[in-house]
Coordinates of N, CA and C in Angstrom, one line a residue:
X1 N 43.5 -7.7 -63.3 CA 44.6 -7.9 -64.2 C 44.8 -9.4 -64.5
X2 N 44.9 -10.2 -65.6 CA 44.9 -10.7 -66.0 C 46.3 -11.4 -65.2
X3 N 46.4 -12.9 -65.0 CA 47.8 -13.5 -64.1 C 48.7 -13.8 -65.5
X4 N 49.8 -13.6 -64.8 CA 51.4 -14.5 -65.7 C 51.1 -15.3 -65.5
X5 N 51.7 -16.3 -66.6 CA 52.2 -17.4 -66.4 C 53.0 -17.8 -65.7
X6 N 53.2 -19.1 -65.2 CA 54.2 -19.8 -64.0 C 55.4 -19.8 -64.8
X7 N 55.4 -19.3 -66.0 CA 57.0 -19.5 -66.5 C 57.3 -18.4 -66.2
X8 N 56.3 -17.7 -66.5 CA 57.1 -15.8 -66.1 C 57.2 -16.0 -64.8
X9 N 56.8 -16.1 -63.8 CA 57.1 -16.0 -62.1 C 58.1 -16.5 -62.0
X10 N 58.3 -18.3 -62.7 CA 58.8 -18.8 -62.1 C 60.8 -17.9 -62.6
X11 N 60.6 -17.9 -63.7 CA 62.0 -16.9 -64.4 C 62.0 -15.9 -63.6
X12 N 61.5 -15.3 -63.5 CA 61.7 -13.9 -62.6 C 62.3 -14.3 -61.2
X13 N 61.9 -15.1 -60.4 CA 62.5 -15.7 -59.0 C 63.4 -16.2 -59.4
X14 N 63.6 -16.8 -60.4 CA 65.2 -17.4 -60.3 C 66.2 -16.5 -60.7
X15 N 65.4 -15.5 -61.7 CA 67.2 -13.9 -62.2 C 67.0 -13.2 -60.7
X16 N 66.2 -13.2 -59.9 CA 66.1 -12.6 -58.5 C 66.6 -13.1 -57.3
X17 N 66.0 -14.0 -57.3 CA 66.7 -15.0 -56.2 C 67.7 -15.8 -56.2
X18 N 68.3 -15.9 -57.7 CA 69.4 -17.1 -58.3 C 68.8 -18.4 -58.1
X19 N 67.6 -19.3 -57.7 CA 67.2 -20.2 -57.5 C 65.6 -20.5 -57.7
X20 N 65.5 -21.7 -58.2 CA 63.9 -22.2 -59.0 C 63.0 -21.9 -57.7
X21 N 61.8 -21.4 -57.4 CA 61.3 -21.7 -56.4 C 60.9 -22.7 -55.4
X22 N 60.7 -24.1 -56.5 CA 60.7 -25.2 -55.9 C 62.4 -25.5 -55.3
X23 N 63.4 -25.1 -55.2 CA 64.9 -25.1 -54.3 C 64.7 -24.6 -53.5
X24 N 64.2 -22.9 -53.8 CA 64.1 -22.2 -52.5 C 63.2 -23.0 -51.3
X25 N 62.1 -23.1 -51.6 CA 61.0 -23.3 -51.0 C 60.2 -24.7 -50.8
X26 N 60.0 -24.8 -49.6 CA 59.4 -26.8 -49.3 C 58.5 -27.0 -50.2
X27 N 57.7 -25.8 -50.2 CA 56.2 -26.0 -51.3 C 56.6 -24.4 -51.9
X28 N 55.3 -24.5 -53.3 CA 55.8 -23.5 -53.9 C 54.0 -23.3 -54.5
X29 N 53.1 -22.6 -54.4 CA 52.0 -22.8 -55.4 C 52.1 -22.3 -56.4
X30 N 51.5 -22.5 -57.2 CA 51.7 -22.2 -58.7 C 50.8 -21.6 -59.6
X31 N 49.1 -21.7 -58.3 CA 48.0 -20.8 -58.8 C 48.1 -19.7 -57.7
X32 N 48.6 -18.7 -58.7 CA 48.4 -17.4 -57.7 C 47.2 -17.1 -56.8
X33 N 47.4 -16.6 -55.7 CA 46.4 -16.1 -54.3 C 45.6 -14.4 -55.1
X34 N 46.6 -14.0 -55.6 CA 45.9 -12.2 -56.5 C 47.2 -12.1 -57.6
X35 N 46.3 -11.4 -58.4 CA 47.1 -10.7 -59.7 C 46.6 -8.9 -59.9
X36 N 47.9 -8.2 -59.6 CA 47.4 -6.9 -59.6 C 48.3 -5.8 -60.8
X37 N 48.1 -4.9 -60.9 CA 48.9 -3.9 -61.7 C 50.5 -4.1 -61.6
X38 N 51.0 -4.3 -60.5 CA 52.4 -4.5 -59.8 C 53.1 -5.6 -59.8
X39 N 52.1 -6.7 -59.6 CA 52.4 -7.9 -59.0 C 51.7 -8.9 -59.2
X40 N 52.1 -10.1 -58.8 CA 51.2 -11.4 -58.8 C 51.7 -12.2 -57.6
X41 N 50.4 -12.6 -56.7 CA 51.4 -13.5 -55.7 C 51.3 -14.6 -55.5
X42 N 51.9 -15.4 -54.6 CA 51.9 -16.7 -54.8 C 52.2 -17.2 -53.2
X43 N 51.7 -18.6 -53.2 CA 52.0 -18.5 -51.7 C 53.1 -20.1 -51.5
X44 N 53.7 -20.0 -50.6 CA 55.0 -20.9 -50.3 C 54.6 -21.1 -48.7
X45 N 55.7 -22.4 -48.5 CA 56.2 -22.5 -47.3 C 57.7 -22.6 -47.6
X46 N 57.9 -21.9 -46.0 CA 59.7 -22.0 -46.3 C 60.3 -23.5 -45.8
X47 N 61.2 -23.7 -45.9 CA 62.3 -24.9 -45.3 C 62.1 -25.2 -43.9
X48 N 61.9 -24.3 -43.1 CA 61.9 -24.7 -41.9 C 60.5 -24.3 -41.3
X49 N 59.2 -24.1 -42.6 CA 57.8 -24.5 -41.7 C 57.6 -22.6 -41.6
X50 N 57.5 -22.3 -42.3 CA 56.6 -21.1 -42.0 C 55.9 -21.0 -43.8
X51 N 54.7 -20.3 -43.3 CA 53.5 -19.9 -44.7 C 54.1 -18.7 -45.0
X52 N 54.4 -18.4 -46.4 CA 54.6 -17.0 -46.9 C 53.9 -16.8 -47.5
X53 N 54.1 -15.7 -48.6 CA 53.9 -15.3 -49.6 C 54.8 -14.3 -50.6
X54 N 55.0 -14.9 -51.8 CA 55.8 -13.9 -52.4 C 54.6 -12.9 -53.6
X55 N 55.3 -11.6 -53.5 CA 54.9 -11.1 -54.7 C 56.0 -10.4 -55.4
X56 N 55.5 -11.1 -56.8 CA 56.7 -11.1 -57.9 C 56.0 -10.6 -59.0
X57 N 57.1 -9.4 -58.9 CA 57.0 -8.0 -59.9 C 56.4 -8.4 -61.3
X58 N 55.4 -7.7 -62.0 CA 55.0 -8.1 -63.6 C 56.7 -7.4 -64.2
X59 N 57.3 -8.3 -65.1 CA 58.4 -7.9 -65.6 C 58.0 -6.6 -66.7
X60 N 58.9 -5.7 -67.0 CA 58.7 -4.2 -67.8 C 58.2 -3.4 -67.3
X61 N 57.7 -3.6 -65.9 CA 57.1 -2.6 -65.4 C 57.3 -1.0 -65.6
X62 N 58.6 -1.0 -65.1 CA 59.7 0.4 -65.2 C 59.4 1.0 -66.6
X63 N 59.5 0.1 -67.5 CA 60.0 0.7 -69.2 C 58.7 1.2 -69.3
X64 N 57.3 0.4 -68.7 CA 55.7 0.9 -69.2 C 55.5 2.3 -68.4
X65 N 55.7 1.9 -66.9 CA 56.0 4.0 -66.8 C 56.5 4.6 -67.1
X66 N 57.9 4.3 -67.4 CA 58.5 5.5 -67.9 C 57.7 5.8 -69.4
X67 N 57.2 5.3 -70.6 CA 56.4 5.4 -71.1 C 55.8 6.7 -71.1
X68 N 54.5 5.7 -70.3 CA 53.2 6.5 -70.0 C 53.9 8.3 -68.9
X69 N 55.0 8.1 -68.3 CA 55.3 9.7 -67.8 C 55.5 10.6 -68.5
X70 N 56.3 9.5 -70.0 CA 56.5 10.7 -71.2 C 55.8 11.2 -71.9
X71 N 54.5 10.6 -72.0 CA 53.4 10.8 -72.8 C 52.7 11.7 -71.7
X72 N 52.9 11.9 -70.5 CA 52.4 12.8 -69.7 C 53.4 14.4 -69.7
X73 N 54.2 14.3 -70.0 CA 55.1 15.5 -69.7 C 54.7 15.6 -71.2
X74 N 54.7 15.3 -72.4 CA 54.8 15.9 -73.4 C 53.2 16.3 -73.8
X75 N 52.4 15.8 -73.0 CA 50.7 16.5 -72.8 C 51.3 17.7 -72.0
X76 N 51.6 17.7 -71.1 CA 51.7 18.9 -70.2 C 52.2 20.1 -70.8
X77 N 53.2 19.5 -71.6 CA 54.2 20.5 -72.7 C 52.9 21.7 -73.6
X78 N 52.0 20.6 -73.8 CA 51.3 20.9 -75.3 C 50.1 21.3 -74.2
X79 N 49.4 21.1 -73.6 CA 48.5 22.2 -73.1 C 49.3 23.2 -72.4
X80 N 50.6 23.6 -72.0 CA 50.8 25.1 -71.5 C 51.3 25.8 -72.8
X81 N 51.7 25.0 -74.1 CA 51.4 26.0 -75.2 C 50.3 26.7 -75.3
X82 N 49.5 25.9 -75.5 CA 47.7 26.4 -75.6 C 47.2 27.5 -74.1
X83 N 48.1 26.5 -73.3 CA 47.1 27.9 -72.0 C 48.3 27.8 -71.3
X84 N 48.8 29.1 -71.4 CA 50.1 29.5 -70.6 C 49.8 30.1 -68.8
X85 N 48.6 30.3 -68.7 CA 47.7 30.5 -67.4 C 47.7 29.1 -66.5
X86 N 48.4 27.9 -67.0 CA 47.6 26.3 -66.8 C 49.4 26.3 -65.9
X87 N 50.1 27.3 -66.3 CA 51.8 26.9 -65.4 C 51.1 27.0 -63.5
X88 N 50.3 27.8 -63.6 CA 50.1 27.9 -61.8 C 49.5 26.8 -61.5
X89 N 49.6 26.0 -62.4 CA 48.8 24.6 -61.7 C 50.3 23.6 -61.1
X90 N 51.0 23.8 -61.3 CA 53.0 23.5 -61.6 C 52.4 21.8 -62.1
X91 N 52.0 21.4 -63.0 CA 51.8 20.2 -63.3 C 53.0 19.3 -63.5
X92 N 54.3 20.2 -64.0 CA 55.6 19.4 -64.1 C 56.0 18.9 -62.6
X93 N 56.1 19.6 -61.6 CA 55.7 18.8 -60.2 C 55.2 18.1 -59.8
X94 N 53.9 17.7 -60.3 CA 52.9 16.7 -59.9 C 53.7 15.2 -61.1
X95 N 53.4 15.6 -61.8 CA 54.6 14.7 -62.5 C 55.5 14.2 -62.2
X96 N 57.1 15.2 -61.2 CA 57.6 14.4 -60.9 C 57.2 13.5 -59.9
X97 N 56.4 13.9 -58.8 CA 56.1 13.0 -57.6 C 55.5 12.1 -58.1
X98 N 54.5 11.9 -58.9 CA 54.5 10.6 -59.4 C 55.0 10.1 -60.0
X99 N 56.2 10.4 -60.7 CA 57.2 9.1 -61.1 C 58.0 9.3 -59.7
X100 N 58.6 10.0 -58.8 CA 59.3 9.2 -57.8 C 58.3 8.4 -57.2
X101 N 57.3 8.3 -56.6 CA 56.1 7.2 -56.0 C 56.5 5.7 -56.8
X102 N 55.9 6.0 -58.2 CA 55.9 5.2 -59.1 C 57.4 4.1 -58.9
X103 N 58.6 4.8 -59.0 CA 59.3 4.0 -59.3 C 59.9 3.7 -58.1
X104 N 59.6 4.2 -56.8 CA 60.1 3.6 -54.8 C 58.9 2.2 -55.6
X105 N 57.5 2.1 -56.0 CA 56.7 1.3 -56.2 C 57.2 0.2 -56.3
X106 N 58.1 0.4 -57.4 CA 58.7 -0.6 -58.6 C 60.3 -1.2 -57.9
X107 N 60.3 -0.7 -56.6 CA 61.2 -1.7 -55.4 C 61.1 -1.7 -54.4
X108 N 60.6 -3.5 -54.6 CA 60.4 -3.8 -53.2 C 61.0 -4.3 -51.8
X109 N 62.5 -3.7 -52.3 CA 63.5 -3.3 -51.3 C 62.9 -1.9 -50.4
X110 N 61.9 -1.1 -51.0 CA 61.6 0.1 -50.1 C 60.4 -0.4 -49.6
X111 N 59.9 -1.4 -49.9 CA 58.7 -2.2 -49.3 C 58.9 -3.2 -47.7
X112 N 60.3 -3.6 -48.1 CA 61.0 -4.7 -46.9 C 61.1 -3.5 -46.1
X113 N 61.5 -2.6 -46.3 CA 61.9 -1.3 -44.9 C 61.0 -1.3 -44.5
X114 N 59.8 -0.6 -45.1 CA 58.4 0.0 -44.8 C 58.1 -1.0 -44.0
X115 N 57.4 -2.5 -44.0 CA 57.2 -3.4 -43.2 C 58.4 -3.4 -41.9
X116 N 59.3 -3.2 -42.1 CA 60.2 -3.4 -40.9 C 59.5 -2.2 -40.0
X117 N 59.5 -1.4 -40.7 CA 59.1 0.2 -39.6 C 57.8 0.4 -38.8
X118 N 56.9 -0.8 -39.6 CA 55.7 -0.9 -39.2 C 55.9 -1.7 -38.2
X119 N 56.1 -2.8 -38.6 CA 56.3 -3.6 -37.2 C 57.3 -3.3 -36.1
X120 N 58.3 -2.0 -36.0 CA 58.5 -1.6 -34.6 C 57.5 -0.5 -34.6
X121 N 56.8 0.2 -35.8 CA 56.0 1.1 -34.6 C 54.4 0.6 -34.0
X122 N 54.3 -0.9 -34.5 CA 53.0 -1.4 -34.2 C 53.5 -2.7 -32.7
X123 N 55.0 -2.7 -32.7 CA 55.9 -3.4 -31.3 C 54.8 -3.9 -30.7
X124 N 54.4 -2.6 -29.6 CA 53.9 -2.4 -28.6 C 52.3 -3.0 -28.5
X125 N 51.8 -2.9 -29.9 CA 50.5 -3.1 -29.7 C 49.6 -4.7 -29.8
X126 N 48.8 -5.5 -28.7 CA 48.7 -6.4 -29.2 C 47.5 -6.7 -30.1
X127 N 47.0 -5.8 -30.8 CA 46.0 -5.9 -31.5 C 46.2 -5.9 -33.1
X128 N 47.2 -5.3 -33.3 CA 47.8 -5.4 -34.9 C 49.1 -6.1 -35.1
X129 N 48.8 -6.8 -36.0 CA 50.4 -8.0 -36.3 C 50.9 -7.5 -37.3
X130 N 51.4 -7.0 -37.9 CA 52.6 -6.4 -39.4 C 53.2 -8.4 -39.5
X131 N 53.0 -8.3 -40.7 CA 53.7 -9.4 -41.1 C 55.4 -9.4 -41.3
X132 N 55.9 -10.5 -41.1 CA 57.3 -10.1 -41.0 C 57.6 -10.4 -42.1
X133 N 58.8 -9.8 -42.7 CA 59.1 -9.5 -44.4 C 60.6 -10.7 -44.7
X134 N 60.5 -11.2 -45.4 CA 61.6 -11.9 -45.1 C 62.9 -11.8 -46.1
X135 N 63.5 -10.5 -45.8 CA 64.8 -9.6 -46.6 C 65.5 -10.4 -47.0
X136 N 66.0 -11.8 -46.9 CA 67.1 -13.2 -47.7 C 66.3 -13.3 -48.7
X137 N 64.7 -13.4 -48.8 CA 64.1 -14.2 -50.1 C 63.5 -12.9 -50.3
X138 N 64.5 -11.8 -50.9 CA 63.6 -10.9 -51.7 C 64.5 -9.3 -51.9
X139 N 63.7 -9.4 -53.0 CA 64.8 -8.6 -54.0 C 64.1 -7.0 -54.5
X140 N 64.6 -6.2 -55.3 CA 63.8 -5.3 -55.4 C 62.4 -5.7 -56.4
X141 N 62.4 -7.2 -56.8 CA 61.2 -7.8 -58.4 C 60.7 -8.6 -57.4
X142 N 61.0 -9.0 -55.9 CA 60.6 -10.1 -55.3 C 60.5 -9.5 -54.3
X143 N 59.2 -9.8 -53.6 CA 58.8 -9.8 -52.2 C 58.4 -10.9 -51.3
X144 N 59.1 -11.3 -50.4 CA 58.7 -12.5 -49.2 C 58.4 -12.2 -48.1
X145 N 57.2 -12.4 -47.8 CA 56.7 -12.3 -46.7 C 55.4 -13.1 -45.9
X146 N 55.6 -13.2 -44.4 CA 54.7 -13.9 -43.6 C 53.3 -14.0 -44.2
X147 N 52.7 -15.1 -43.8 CA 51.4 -15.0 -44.7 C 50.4 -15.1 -43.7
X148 N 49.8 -14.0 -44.0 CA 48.3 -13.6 -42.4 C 47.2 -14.5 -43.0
X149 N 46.5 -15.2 -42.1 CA 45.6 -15.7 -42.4 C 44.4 -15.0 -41.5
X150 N 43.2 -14.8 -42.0 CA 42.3 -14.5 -41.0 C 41.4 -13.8 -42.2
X151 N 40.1 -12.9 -41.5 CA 38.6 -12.7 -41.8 C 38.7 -11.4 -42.6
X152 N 38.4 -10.7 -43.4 CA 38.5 -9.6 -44.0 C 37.2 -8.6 -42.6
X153 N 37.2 -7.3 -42.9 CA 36.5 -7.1 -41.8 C 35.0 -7.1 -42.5
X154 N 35.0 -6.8 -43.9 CA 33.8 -6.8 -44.5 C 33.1 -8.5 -44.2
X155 N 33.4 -9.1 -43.8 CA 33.4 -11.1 -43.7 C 32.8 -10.9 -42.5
X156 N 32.8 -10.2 -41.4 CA 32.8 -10.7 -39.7 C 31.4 -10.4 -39.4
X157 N 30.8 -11.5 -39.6 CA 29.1 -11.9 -39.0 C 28.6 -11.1 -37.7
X158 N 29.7 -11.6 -36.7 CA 29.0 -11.0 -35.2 C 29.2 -9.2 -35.2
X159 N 27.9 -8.6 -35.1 CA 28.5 -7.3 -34.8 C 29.1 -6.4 -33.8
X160 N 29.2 -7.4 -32.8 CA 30.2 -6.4 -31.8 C 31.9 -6.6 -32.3
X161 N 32.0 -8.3 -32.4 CA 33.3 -8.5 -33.1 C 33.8 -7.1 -34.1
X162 N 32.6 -7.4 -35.3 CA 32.9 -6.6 -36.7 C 33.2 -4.4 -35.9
X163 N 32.4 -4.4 -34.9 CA 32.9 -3.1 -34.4 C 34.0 -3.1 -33.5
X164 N 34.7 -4.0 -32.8 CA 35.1 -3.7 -32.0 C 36.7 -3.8 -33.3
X165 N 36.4 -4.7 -34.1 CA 37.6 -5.0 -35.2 C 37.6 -3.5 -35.9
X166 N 36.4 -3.2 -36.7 CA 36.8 -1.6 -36.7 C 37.2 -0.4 -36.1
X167 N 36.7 -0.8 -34.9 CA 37.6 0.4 -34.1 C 39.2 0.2 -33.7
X168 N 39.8 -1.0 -33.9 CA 41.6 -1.3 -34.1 C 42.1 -1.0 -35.6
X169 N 41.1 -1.2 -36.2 CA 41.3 -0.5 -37.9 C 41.4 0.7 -37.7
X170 N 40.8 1.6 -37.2 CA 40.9 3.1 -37.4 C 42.1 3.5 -36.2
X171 N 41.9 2.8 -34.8 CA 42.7 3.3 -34.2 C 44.1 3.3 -35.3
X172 N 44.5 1.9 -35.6 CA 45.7 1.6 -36.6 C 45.7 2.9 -37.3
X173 N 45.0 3.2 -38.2 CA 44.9 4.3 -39.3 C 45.2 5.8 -38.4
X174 N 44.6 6.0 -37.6 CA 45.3 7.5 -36.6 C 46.5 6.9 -36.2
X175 N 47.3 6.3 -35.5 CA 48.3 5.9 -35.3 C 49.5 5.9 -36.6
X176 N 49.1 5.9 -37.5 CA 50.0 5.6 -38.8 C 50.4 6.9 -39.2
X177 N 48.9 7.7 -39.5 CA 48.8 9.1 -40.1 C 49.4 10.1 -39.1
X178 N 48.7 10.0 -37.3 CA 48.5 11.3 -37.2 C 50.0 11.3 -35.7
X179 N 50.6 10.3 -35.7 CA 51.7 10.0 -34.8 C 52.8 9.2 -35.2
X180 N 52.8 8.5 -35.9 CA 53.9 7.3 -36.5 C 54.5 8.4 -37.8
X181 N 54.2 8.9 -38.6 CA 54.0 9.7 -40.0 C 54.2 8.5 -41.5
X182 N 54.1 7.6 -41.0 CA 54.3 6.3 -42.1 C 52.9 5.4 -42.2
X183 N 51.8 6.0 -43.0 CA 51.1 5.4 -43.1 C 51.1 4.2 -44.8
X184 N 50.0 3.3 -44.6 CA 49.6 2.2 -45.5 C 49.0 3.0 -46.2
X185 N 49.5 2.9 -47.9 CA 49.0 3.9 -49.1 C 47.7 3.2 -49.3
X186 N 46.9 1.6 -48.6 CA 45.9 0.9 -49.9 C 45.5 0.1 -48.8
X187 N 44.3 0.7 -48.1 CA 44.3 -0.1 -46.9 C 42.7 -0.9 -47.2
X188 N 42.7 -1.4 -48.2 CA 41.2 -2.2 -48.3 C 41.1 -3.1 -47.7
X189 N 40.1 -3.6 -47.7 CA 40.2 -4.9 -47.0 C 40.7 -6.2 -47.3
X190 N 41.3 -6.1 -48.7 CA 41.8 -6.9 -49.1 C 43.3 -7.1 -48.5
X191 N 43.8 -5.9 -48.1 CA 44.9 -5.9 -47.3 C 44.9 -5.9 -46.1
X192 N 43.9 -6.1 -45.3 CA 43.7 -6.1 -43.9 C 42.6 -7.3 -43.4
X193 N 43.4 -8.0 -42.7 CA 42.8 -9.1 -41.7 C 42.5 -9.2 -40.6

């Protein structure tokens, strides 16, 4: 996806945060780190010495799904005219769960939880770090959080490292799915260090 401009980020953190980034923040960068469907992010240090990163919501988001849901319910409408056999598929269902998904998506106030919940159910372990989310600088259009630095696993040269690193990736992943019940929706390696 194509990046906003630093005017749009920078507007958005200030109707969110009430303040310019450069106030909030000792440094502020201004060429985004990723630009995705959701978001765009950016990386900061805070006031008292820590690396973040914010990701700050593409503005309209809400108005473009709700959109695209309506143009989906009123397809759904018009193929069970045509095939009245197509209702046991319950597509108006599938529908809604994807706009409730869609719009928990669209705040990232249900994102600061999710991170909090991870990091007590990952407490215990010293092999996975959850980044800590930082709930004062972040809003449901704004997310702040710790910034991980480290090797993607597709990156890691030595092959015992790169297996022994996969095998704390999958443990992670059974631990999320098949005991915690709160797993990570997008676990590429772009999201994992």
């Amino acid at each position: 996806v194509s990046p906003l401009t630093i005017d749009v980020i920078r507007q958005t953190i200030i109707d969110n945060l009430g303040q310019a980034p450069e106030v909030l923040f000792a440094r502020f960068d201004e060429t985004p780190i990723a630009s995705a469907s959701i978001g765009q992010v950016h990386g900061a240090l805070t006031h008292d010495g820590h690396e973040v990163v914010l990701k700050v919501q593409r503005p309209g988001l809400r108005a473009i799904f709700e959109a695209d849901l309506s143009l989906l319910r009123f397809l759904v409408a018009q193929a069970l005219e045509i095939f009245p056999e197509a209702q046991a598929l319950d597509m108006g269902t599938l529908i809604a769960e994807m706009e409730g998904n869609l719009m928990r998506e669209t705040d990232f106030n249900n994102e600061v939880q999710a991170i909090k919940r991870f990091g007590k159910n990952f407490a215990n372990n010293p092999n996975v770090h959850i980044p800590e989310a930082y709930a004062d600088l972040s809003t449901a259009h704004v997310l702040t959080m710790e910034r991980i630095v480290g090797s993607k696993l597709t990156a890691i040269a030595d092959p015992a490292l790169r297996s022994k690193t996969a095998a704390t990736y999958l443990d992670a992943a059974y631990q999320m799915v098949f005991k915690d019940g709160l797993f990570h929706g997008d676990l590429h390696p772009g999201n994992v260090f």
